[in-house]
Coordinates of C-alpha atoms and ligand atoms in Angstrom, one line a residue:
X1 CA -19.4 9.4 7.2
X2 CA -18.0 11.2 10.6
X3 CA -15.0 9.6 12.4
X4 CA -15.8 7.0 14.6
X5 CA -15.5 7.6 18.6
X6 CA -12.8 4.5 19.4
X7 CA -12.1 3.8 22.7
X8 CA -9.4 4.6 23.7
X9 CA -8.9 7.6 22.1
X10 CA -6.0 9.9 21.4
X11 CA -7.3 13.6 22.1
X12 CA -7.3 15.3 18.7
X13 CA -5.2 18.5 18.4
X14 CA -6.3 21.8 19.9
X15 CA -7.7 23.7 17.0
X16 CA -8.9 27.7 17.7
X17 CA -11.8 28.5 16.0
X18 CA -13.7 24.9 16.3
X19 CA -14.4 22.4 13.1
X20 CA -11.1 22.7 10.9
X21 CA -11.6 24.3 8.0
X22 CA -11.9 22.4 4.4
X23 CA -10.8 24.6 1.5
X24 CA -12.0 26.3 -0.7
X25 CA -14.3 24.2 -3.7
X26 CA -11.8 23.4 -6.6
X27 CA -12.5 21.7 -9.9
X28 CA -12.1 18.3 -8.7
X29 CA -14.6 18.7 -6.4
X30 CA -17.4 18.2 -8.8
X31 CA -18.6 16.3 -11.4
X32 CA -18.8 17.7 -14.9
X33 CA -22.0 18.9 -14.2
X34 CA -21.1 20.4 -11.2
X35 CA -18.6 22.5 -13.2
X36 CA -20.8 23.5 -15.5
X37 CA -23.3 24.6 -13.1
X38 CA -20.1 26.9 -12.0
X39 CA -19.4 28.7 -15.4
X40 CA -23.2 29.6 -15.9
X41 CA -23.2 31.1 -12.4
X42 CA -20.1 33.0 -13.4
X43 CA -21.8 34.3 -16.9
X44 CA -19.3 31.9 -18.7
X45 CA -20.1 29.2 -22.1
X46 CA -20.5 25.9 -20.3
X47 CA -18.5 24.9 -22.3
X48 CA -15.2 26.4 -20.6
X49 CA -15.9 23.9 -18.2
X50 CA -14.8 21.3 -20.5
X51 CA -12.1 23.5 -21.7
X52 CA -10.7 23.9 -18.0
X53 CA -11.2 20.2 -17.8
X54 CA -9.2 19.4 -20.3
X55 CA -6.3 21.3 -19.2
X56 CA -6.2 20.2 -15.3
X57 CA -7.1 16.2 -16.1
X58 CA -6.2 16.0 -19.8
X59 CA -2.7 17.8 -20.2
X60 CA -2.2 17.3 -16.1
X61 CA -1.9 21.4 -16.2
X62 CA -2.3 22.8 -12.9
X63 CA -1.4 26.3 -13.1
X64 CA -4.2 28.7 -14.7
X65 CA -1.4 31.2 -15.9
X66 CA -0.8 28.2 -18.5
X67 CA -4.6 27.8 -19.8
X68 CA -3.5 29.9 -22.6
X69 CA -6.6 29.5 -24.4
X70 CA -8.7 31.0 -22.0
X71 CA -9.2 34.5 -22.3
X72 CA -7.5 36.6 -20.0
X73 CA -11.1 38.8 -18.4
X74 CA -12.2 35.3 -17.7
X75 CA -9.2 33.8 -16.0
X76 CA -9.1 35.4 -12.7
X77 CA -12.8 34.6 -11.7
X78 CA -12.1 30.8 -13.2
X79 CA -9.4 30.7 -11.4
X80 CA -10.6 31.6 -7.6
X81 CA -13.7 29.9 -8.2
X82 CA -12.5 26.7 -9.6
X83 CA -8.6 26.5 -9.6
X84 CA -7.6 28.0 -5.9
X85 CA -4.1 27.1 -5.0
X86 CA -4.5 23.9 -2.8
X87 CA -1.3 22.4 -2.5
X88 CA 1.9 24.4 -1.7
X89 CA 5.3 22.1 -2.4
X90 CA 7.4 22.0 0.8
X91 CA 9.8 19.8 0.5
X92 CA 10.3 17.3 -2.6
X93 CA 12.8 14.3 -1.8
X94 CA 14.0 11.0 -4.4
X95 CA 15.7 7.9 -3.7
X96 CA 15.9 4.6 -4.9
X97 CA 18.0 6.2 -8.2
X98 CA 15.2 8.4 -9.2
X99 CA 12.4 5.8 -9.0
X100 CA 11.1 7.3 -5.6
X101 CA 10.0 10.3 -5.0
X102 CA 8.5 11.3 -2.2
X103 CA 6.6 15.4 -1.6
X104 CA 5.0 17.0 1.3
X105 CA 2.3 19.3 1.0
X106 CA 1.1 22.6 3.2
X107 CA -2.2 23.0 2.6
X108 CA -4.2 26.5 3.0
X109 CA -4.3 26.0 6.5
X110 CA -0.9 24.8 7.3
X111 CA -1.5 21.4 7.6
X112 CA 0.9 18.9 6.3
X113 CA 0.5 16.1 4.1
X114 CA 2.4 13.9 1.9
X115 CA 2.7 11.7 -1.3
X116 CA 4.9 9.1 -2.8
X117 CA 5.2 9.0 -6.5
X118 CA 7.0 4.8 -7.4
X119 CA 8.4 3.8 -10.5
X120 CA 8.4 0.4 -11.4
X121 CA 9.3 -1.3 -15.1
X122 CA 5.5 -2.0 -15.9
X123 CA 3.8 0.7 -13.7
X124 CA 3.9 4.1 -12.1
X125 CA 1.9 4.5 -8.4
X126 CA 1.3 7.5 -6.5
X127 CA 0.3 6.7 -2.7
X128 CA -2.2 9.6 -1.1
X129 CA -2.9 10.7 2.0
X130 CA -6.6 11.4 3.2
X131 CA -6.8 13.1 6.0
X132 CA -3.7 15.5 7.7
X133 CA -3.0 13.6 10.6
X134 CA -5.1 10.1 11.7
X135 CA -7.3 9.1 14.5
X136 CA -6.8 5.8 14.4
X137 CA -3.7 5.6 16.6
X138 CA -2.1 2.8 15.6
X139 CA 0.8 2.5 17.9
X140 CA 3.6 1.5 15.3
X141 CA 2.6 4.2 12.5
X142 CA 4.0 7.1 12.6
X143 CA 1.1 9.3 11.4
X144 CA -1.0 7.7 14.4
X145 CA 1.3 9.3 17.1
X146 CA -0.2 12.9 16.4
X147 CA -4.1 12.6 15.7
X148 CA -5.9 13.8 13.5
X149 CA -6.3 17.4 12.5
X150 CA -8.6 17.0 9.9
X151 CA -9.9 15.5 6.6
X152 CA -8.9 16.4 2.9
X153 CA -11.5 17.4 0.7
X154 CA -11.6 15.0 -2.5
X155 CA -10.2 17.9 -4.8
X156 CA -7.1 17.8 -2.2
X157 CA -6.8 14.1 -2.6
X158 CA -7.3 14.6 -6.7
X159 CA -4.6 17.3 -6.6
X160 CA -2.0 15.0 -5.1
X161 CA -2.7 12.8 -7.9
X162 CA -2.0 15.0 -10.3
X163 CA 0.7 16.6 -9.5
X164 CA 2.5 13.6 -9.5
X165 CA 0.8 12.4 -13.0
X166 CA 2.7 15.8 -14.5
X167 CA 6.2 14.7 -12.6
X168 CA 5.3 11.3 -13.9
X169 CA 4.8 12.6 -17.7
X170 CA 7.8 14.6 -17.9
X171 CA 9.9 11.6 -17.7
X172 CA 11.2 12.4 -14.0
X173 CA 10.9 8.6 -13.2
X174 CA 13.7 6.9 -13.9
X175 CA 13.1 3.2 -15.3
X176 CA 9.5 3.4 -15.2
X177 CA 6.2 4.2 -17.6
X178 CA 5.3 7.7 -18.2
X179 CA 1.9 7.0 -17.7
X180 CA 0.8 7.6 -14.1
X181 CA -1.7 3.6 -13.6
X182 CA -2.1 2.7 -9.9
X183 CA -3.1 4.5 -6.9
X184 CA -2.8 3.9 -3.9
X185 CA -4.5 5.5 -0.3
X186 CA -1.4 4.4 1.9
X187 CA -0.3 8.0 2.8
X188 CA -1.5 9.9 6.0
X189 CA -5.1 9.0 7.2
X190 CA -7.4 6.3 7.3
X191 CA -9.6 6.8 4.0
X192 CA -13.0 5.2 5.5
X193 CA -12.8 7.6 8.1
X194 CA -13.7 10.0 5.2
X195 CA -15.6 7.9 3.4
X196 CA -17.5 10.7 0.9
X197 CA -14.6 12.3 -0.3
X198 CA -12.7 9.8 -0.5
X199 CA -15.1 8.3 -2.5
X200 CA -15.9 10.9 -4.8
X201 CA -11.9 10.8 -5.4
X202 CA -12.1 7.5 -6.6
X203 CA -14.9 8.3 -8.7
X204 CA -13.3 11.7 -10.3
X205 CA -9.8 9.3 -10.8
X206 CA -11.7 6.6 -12.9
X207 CA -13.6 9.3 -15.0
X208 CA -12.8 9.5 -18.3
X209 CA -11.0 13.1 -19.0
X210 CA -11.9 15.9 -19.4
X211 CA -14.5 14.7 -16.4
X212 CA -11.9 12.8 -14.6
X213 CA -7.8 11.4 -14.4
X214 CA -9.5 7.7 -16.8
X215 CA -7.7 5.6 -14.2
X216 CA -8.6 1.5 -14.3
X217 CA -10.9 1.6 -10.8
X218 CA -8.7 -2.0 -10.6
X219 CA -5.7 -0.3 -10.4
X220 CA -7.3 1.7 -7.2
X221 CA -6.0 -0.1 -3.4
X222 CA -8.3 1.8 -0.5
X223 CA -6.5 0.8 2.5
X224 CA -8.1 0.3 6.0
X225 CA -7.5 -0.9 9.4
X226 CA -11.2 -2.1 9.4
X227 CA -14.0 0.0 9.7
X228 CA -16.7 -2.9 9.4
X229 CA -19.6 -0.3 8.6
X230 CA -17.9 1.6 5.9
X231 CA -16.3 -1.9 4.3
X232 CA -20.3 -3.0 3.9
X233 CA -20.9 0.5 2.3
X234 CA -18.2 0.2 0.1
X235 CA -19.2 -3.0 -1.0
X236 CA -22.4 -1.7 -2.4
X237 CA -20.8 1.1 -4.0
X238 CA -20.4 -0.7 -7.5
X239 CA -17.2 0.0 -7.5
X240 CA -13.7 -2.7 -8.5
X241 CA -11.6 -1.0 -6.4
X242 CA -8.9 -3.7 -4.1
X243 CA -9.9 -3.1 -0.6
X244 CA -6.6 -3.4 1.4
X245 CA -7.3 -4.8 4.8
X246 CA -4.6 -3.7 7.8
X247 CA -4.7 -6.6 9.9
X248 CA -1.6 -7.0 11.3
X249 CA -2.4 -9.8 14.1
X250 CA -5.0 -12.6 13.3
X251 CA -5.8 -12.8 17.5
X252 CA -8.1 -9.9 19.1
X253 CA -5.5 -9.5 21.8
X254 CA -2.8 -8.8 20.0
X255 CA -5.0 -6.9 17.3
X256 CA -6.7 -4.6 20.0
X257 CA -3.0 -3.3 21.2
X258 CA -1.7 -2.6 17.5
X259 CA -4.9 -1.4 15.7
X260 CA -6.9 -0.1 18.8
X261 CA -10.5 0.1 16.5
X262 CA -10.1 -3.4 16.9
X263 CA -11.6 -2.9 20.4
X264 CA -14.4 -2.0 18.3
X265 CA -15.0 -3.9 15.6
X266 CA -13.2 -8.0 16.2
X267 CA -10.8 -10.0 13.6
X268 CA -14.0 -12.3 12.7
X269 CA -15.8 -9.6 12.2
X270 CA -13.9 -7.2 9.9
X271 CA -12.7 -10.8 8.0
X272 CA -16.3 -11.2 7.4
X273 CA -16.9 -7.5 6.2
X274 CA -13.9 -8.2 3.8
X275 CA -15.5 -11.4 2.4
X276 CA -18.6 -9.3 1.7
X277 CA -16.3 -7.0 -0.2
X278 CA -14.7 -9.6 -2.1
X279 CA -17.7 -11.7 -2.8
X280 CA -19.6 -8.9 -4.4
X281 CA -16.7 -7.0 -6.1
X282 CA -14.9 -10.8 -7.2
X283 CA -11.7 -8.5 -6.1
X284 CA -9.2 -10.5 -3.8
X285 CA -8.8 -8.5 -0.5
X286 CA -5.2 -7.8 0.3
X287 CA -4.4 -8.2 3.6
X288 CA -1.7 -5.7 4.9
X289 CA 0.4 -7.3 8.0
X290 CA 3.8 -5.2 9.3
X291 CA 6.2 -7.4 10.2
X292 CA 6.9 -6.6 14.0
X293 CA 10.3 -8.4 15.4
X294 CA 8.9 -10.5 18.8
X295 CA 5.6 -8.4 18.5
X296 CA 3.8 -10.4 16.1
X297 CA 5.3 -12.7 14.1
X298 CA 5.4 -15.8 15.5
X299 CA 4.9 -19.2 13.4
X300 CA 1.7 -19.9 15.6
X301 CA 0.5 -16.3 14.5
X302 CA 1.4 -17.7 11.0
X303 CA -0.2 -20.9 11.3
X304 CA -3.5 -19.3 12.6
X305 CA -3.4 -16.3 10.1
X306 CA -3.6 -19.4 7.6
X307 CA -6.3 -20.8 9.2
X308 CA -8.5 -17.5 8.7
X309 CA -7.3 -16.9 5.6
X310 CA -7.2 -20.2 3.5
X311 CA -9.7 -21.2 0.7
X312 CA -10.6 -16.9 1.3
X313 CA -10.2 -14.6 -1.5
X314 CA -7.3 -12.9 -0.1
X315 CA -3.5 -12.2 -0.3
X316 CA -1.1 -11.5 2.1
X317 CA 1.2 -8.2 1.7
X318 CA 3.6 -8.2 4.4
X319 CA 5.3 -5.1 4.9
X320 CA 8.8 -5.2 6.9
X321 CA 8.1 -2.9 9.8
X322 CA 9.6 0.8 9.1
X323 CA 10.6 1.7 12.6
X324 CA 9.2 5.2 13.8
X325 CA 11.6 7.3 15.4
X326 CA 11.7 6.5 19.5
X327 CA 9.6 3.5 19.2
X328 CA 10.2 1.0 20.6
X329 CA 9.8 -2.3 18.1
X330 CA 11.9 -3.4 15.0
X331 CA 11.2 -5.1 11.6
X332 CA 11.2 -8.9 11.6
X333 CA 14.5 -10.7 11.2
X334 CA 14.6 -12.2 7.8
X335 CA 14.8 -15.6 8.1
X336 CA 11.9 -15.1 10.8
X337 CA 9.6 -13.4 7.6
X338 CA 10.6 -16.2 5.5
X339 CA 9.4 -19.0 7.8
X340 CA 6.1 -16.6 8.1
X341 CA 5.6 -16.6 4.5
X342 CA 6.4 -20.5 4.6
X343 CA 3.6 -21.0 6.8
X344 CA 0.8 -18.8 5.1
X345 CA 2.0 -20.5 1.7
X346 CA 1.8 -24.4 3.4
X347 CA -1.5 -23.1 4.4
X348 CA -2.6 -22.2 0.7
X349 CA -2.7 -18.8 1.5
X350 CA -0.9 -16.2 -1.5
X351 CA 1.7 -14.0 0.7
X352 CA 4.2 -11.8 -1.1
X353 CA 6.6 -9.5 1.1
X354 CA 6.3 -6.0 0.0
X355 CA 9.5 -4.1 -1.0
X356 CA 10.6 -1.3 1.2
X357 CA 10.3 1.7 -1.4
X358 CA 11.4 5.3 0.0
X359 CA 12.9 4.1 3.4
X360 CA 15.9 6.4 2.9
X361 CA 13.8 9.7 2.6
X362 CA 11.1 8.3 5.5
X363 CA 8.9 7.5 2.4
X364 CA 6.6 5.5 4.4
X365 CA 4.1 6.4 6.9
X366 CA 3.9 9.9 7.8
X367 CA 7.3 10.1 8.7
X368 CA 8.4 13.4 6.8
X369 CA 5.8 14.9 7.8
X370 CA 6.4 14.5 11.4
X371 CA 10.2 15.5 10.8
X372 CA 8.9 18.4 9.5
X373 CA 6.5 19.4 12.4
X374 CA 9.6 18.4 15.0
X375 CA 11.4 21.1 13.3
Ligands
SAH1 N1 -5.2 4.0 7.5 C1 -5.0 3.1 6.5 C2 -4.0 3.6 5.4 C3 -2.8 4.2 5.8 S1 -1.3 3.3 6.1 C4 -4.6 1.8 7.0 O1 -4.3 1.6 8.1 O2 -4.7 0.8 6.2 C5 -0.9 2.1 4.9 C6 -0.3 0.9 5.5 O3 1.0 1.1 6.2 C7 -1.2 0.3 6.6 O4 -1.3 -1.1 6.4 C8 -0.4 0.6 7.9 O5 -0.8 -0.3 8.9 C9 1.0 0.5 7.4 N2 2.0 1.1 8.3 C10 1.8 2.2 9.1 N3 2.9 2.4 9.8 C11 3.8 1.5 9.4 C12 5.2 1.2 9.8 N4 5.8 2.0 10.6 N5 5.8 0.2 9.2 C13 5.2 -0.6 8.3 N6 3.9 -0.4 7.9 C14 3.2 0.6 8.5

């Protein structure tokens, strides 16, 4: 699926040489098969394919140089044709006593992109990015403010994933599972804007290794602000995914201003796209709402978020606003969220407020990666 025109739009970045480039095919691009297809093409047993497979999703190896077992003639065409380089570490910050982590990525063509890896007592998440950059210009995300340069490829997606499995194993998180068991696509981009791969991420994450990562497809959040076509096609996809829905303002005026595809596609209409989803799936939509002092957090907001929402499959996850450098709106007050969740929870309406993980090193929302491009 191609990005969808919105009006208005935010001109994309000027890129020389016309389409951005995707790079080049990895492992995680393809299906078992896929890979095996490879390693006949390049005169090898099929079943290095496995081998290989085993390494990268099994024992979350990432570097060819340790594939010890494969011989060394065979390594360097293995390696460009299935194991190129597609993630270079630029910066790797922690917070939150070791629980947070938070890395940003160049990728072969310079873009940036970034990951958060979270420690809790009972889980560990890693939250991707999808695209570099976004086109859905949303006015209070950081990511938004730039465009979008272009979308990852799903082995660029996978790769982020584990990476942060291997930090995960080796015990860097403090206080939490080794076991990397929810993911989520919160990071840069807007995932139904590139629905294929992102897809076939999901898909290559819930394969059992050596195929794929064997993550629970319920322990998988796809994230949107509402793309009503690609919600109905995801819905069909067979898949047990959560859907999280970014609504962040239960009236169309407010909604158009602070998630402009709203101009598009109305509240009653992605609502009913995300009923679809959770009547076929049986999955409770969570619905995302950022907290935005004197924007949008009235009680009558409250009261008519209720309205839409009770007796729905759904749950609220409101997110205390992370304020984006120069902009010009704040988080909620406290005692102005509480009264907020009062109101949804009179209604009969589940609202939790979500913590505020990775604030200290601009874990949220594409914010080190814009440092990184001011500098
Ligand atoms: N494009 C997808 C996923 C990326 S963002 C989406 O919009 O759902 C993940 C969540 O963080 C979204 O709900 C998004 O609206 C929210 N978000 C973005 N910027 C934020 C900010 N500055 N403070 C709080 N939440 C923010």
């Amino acid at each position: 699926m191609e990005i969808l025109p919105l009006t208005p739009t935010r001109p994309a970045p000027a890129l020389s040489g016309g389409r951005p480039a995707l790079p080049p095919q990895h492992l995680a691009d393809l299906d078992l098969a896929g890979r095996q297809a490879v390693m006949a093409g390049l005169g090898q047993p099929t079943y290095r394919a496995k081998q290989v497979s085993s390494h990268y999703f099994g024992r979350l190896v990432r570097d060819p140089a340790a594939m010890t077992d494969l011989p060394a003639a065979t390594r360097d065409p293995i390696t460009q044709r299935l194991l190129p380089t597609l993630l270079t570490p630029v910066r790797e910050n922690t917070c939150d006593g070791g629980a947070t982590r938070k890395a940003l990525w160049r990728l072969h063509d310079g873009a940036l992109v970034e990951s958060v890896l979270m420690g809790y007592p009972d889980r560990v998440t890693v939250c991707v990015s999808s695209q570099a950059g976004c086109g859905m210009a949303c006015p209070f995300c950081a990511t938004g403010q730039a465009g979008l340069t272009r979308n990852l490829s799903t082995a660029e997606i996978v790769d982020q994933v584990v990476y942060l499995a291997a930090v995960a194993a080796s015990g860097a998180v403090s206080g939490a599972p080794r076991r990397l068991s929810h993911v989520v696509f919160m990071g840069m981009g807007e995932p139904l804007a590139n629905y294929s791969r992102v897809i076939a991420a999901v898909r290559r994450l819930c394969a059992p290794p050596p195929e794929g990562l064997g993550l629970s497809q319920r322990h998988l959040t796809v994230s949107t602000v509402g793309l009503v076509p690609a919600i109905r096609r995801l819905a069909g996809e067979d898949l047990s995914v959560t859907l999280a829905l970014s609504l962040h303002a239960p009236d169309d005026d407010l909604r158009d201003e602070l998630v402009p595809v709203n101009q598009r596609w109305k509240v009653a209409e992605v609502l009913d796209a995300a009923w679809e989803y959770a009547g076929r799936t049986g999955r409770r939509v969570s619905v995302e709402y950022a907290m935005i002092r004197d924007v949008n957090d009235q009680p009558w907001r409250a009261d008519l978020l209720g309205r839409l929402l009770a007796g729905r499959m759904a749950h609220v996850n409101l997110i205390p606003l992370n304020p984006t450098p120069g902009s010009r709106w704040d988080a909620s007050p406290k005692p102005v969220e509480r009264e907020f969740v009062r109101r949804l929870r009179a209604a009969g309406v589940a609202a939790t407020v979500r913590d505020t993980r990775g604030r200290e090193i601009d874990g949220a929302c594409g914010q080190l990666a814009a440092a990184e491009v001011a500098s």
